[in-house]
Coordinates of C-alpha atoms in Angstrom, one line a residue:
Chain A
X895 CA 0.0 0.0 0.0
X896 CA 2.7 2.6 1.0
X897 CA 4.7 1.4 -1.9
X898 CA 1.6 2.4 -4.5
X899 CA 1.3 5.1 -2.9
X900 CA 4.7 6.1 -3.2
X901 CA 4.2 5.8 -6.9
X902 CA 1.5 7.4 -7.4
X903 CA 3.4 10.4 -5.7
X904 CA 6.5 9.8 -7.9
X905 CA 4.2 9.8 -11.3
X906 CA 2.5 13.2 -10.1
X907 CA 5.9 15.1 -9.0
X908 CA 7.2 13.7 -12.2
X909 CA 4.9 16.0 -14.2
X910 CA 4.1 19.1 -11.8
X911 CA 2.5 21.3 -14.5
X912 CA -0.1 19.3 -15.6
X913 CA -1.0 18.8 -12.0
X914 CA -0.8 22.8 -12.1
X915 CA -3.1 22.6 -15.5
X916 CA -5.6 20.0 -13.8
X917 CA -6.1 23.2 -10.4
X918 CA -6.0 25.9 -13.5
X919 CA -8.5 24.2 -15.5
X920 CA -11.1 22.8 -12.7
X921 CA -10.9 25.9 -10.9
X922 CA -11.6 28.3 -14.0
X923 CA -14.1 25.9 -15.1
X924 CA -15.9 25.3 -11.3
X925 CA -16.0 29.6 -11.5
X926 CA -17.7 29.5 -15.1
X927 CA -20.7 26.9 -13.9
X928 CA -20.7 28.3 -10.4
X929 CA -20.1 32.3 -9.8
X930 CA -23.4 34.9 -9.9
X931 CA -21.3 37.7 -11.0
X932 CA -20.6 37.3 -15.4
X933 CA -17.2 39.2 -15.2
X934 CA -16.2 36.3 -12.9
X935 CA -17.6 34.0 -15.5
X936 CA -15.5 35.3 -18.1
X937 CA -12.0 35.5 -15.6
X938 CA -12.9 31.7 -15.3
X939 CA -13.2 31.4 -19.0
X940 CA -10.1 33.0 -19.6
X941 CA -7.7 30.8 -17.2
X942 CA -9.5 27.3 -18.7
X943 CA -8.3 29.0 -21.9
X944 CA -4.5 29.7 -20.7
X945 CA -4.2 26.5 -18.5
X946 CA -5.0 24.2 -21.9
X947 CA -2.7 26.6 -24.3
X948 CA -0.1 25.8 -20.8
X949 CA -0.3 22.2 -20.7
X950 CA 0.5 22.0 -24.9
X951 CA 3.6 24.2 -24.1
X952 CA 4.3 21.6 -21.2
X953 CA 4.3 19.0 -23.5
X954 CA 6.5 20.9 -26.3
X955 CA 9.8 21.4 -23.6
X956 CA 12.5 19.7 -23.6
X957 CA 15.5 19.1 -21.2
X958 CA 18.7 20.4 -22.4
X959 CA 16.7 22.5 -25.2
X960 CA 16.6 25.8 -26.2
X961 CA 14.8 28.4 -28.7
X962 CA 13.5 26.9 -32.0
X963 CA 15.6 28.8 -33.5
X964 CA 18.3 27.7 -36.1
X965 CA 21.7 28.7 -35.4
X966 CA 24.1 27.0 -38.6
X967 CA 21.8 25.6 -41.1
X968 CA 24.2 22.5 -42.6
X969 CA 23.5 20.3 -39.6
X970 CA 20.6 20.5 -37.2
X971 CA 20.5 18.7 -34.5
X972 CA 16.6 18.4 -33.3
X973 CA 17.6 17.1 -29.7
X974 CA 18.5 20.5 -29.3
X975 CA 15.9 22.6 -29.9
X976 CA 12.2 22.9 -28.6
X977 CA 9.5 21.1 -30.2
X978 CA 8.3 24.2 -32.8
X979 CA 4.6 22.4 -33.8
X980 CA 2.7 23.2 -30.3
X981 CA 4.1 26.6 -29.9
X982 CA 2.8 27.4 -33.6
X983 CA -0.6 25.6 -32.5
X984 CA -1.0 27.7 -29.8
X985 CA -0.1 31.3 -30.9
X986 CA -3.5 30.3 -33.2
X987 CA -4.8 29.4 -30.2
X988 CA -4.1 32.8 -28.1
X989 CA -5.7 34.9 -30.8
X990 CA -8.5 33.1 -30.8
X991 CA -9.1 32.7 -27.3
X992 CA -8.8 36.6 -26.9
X993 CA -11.5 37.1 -30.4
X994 CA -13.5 34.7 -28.0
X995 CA -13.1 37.0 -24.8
X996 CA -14.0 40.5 -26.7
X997 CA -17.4 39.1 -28.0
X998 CA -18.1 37.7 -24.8
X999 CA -17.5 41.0 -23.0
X1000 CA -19.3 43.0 -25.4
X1001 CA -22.4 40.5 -24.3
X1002 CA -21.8 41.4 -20.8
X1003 CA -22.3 45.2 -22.0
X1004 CA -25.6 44.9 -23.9
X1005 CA -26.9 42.4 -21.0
X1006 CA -25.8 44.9 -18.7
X1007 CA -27.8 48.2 -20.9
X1008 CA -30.8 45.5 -20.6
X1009 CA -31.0 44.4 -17.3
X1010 CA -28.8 46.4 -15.3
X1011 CA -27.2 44.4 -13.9
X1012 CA -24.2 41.6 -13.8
X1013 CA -25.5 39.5 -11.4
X1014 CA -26.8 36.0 -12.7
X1015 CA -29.8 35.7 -10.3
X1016 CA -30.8 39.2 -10.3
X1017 CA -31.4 38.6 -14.6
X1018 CA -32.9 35.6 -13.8
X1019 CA -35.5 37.5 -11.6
X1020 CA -36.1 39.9 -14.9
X1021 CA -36.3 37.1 -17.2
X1022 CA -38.8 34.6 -14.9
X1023 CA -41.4 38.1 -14.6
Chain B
X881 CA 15.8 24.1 -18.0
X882 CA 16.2 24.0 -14.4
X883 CA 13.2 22.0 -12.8
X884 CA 12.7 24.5 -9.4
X885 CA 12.4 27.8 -11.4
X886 CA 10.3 26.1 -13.3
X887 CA 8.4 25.2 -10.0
X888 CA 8.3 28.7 -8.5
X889 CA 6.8 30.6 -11.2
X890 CA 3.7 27.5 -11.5
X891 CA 3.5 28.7 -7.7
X892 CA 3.1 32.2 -8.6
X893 CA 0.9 31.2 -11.7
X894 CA -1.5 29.3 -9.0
X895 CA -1.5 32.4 -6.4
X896 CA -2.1 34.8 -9.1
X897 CA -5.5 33.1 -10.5
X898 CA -6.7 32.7 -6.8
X899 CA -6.3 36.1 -6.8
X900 CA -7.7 36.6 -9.9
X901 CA -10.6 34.7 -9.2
X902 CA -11.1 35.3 -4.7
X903 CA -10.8 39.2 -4.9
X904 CA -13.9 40.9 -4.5
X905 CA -13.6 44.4 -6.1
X906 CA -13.8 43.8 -9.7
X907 CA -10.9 45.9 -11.0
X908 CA -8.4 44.4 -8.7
X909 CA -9.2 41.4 -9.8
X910 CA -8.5 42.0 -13.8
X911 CA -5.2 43.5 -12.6
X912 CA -4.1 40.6 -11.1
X913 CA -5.3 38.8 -14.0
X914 CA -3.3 40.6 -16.4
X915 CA 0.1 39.7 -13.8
X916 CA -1.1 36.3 -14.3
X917 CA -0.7 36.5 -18.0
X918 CA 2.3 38.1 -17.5
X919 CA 4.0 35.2 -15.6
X920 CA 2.6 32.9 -17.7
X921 CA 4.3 34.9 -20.7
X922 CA 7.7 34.4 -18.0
X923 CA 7.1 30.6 -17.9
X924 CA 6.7 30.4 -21.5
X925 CA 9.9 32.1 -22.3
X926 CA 11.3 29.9 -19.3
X927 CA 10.2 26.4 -21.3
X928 CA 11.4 27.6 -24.8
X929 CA 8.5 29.4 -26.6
X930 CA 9.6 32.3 -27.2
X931 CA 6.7 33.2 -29.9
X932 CA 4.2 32.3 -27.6
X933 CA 5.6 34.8 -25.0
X934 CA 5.6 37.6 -27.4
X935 CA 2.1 37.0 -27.8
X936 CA 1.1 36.5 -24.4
X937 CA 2.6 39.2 -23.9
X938 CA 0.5 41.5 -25.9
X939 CA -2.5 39.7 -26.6
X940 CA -2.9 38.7 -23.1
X941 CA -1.3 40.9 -20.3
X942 CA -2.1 44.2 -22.6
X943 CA -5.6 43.8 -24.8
X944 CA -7.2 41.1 -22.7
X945 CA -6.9 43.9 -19.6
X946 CA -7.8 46.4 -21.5
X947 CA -10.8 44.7 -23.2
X948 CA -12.0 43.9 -19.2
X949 CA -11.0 47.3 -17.8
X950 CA -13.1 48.6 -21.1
X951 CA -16.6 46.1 -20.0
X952 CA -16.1 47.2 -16.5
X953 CA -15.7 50.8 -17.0
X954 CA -19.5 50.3 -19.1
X955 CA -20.8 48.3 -16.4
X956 CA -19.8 47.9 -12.5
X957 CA -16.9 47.7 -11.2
X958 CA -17.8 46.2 -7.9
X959 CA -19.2 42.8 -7.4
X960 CA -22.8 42.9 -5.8
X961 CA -23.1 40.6 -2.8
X962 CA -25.0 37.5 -4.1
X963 CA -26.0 34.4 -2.7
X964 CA -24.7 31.2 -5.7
X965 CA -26.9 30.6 -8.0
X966 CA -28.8 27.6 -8.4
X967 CA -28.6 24.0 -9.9
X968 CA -25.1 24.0 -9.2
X969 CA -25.0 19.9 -8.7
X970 CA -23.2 19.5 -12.4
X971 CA -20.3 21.3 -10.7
X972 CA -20.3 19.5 -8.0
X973 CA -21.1 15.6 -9.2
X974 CA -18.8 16.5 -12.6
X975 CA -15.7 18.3 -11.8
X976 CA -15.0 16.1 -8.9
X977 CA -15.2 13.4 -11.2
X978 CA -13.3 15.1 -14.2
X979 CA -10.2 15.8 -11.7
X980 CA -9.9 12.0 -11.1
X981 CA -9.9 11.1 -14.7
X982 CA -6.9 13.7 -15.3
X983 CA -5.0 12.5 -12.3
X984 CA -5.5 8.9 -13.1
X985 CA -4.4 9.9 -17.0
X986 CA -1.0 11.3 -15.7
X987 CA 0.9 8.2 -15.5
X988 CA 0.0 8.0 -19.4
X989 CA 1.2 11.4 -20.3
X990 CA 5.3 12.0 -21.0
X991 CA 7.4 13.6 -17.8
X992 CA 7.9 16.8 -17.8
X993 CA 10.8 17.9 -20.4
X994 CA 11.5 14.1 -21.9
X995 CA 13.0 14.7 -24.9
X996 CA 11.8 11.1 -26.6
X997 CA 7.9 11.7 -25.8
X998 CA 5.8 10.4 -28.7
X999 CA 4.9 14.5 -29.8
X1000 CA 8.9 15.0 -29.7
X1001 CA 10.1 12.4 -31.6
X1002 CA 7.3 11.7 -34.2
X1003 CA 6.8 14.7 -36.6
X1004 CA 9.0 17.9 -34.8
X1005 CA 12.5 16.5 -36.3
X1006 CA 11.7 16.6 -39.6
X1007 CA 10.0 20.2 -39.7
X1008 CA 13.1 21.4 -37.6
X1009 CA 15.8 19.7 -40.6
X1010 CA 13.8 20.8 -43.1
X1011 CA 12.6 24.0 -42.4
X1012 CA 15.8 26.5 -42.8
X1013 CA 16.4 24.5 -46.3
X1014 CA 12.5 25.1 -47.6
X1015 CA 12.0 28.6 -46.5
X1016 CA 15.5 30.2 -45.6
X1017 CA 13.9 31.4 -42.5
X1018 CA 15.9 30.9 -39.0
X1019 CA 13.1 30.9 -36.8
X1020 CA 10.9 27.7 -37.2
X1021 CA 8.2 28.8 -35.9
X1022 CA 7.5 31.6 -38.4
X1023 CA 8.1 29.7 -41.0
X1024 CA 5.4 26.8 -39.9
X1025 CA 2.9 29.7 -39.3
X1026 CA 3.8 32.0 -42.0
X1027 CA 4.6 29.5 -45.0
X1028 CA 3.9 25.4 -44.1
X1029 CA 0.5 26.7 -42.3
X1030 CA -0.1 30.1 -44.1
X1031 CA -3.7 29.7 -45.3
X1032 CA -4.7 28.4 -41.9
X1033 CA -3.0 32.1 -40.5
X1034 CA -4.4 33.8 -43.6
X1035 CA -8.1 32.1 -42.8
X1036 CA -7.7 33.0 -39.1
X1037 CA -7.9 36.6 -40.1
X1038 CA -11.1 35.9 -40.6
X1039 CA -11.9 34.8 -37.4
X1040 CA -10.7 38.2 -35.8
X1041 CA -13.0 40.1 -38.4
X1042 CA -16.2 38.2 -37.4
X1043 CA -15.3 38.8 -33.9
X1044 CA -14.9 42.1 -34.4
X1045 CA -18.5 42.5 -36.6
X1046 CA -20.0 40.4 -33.4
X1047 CA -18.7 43.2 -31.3
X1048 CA -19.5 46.1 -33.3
X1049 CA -23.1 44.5 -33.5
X1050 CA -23.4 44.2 -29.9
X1051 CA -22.0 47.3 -28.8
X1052 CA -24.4 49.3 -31.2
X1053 CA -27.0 52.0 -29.6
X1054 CA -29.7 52.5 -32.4
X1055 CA -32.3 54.9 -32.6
X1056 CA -34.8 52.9 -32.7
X1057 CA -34.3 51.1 -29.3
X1058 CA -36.0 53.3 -27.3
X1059 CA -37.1 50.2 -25.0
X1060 CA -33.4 50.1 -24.0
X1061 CA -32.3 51.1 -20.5

C-alpha cells in the first residue's frame, strides 16, 4: 500500500504542471458553472483557456533544449531545440481565445444596458417576470 | 531548464489566478489577471517558446486587460453581494469526477521535459531539418505559421473580423431602441 502510494506520488511530481493545469483548469471551469457575477464567468473562462494553451507548451519542452531557433543551417540537431509544432498551435490558439473573450464581454455590456445588472440571479429574476 | 524555477513561477501562476478569481472588487481582480498572463508569458519564455511569450505578452497581459478594464468601466466595477446561483449539482457531481480522470491519466502522459515523448520524436524532427532549407527562415516557428500553415494564419484573419462585426453589433445604440435602459 505505502509502496503504490509512493508511486502514485512519484508519477505526479514527475509531471508538476499538468497537475498545475488539472487546479488551472477545474478551478476556472468550477467559477464559469458556479459564480453569480458574469465578469467572474469570463475570468474563469479565460484561465481554462490559458491552463490548456499551458499544458500544450508543457508537452512541447525539452531538457537540455533551447529556442526553436536555427543557429548554422548545414547540420541541425533536433535534440536540441524545442518542439516548434505546439508553440505554432498555440499562438493560433491565443488569438483566438482573446476574439472569443471581446465578443463575450461585449455580451456582458448589452446584458448589462438591458437588465442592469451583472448579477446572474438578479437577470434571472427579470427574465422569470 | 532547471526544474525549481520552473516550479516557482507554476507557484506564482497558481497564487495569481486565486487572486484573480477570490478578490472581490472587480478591478483588482482584472489586474491581477493581467500579472497572471504576465507570468505565464515568464514561464513560456522559461520552457522555450519564445513566440508564444511575445504574444502573451500583448495579446494577453495588454488587450485582454484592457478589453476587461473597457466592460467594466461600461458596467460595474464592484461585485454585488450574491448568494450562488442555483442547480449548481453538475459542478459538483462533474468536476469532482473530471479531476480523477486527469489525475488517473498522468501516468499515461510524458514527464515533464522528456525529450523522446511520442509529440517530440514523431513529426518535430523533420520540420526542424527541413525547415531552414524550404523557407530560408531561422526561426521555425515563423516559418510553420507564415509559410507550411499560411492559409490556416491567412483564414484565421477571418476569425478576428467576425469577432470584431459580433462586437460592433453588440455594442451598437440604435435609434430605434428606445425600449433600452
Amino acid at each position: 500500500m505505502n509502496a503504490s502510494l509512493f508511486d502514485i506520488l512519484t508519477i505526479w511530481l514527475q509531471r508538476p504542471n499538468f497537475i498545475a493545469f488539472i487546479i488551472l483548469f477545474l478551478w476556472g471551469l468550477y467559477i464559469m458553472i458556479a459564480h453569480h457575477n458574469l465578469i467572474k464567468k469570463l475570468i474563469g473562462m479565460y484561465l481554462v483557456q490559458t491552463s490548456v494553451i499551458f499544458f500544450f507548451i508543457t508537452v512541447s519542452a525539452k531538457a537540455g533544449a533551447t529556442v526553436p531557433i536555427l543557429l548554422n543551417g548545414e547540420s541541425v540537431d533536433p535534440a536540441l531545440y524545442a518542439n516548434p509544432l505546439p508553440h505554432v498551435l498555440m499562438l493560433t490558439a491565443i488569438v483566438v481565445g482573446v476574439a472569443t473573450l471581446g465578443v463575450s464581454l461585449a455580451l456582458v455590456v448589452a446584458i448589462y444596458r438591458q437588465y442592469g445588472s451583472l448579477d446572474e440571479e438578479v437577470i434571472l429574476k427579470q427574465l422569470g417576470e | 531548464m532547471n526544474v525549481y524555477a520552473n516550479l516557482s513561477l507554476v507557484l506564482l501562476l497558481i497564487l495569481t489566478a486565486a487572486g484573480a478569481i477570490l478578490i472581490k472588487d472587480l478591478i483588482g481582480a482584472v489586474l491581477v489577471l493581467g500579472s497572471y498572463s504576465f507570468f505565464l508569458a515568464l514561464l513560456w519564455a522559461w520552457l522555450g517558446a519564445v513566440d508564444v511569450a511575445f504574444t502573451e505578452a500583448v495579446v494577453g497581459a495588454g488587450l485582454a486587460t484592457v478589453l476587461f478594464l473597457l466592460a467594466l468601466f461600461l458596467t460595474v466595477p464592484l461585485e454585488q453581494k450574491g448568494q450562488l446561483p442555483r442547480g449548481q449539482w453538475p459542478a459538483f457531481v462533474g468536476l469532482p469526477l473530471l479531476g480523477i480522470l486527469l489525475l488517473y491519466i498522468a501516468e499515461d502522459l510524458p514527464k515533464f521535459g522528456d525529450p523522446l515523448s511520442p509529440s517530440n520524436t514523431h513529426l518535430a524532427p523533420d520540420y526542424l531539418m527541413h525547415s531552414l532549407p524550404a523557407t530560408k527562415t531561422p526561426n521555425v516557428v515563423t516559418s510553420v505559421l507564415m509559410d507550411f500553415r499560411s492559409l490556416d494564419t491567412l483564414i484565421e484573419t477571418a476569425v478576428i473580423f467576425t469577432a470584431g462585426i459580433a462586437t460592433a453589433c453588440l455594442l451598437r445604440t440604435s435609434r430605434h431602441d428606445s425600449h433600452t435602459r
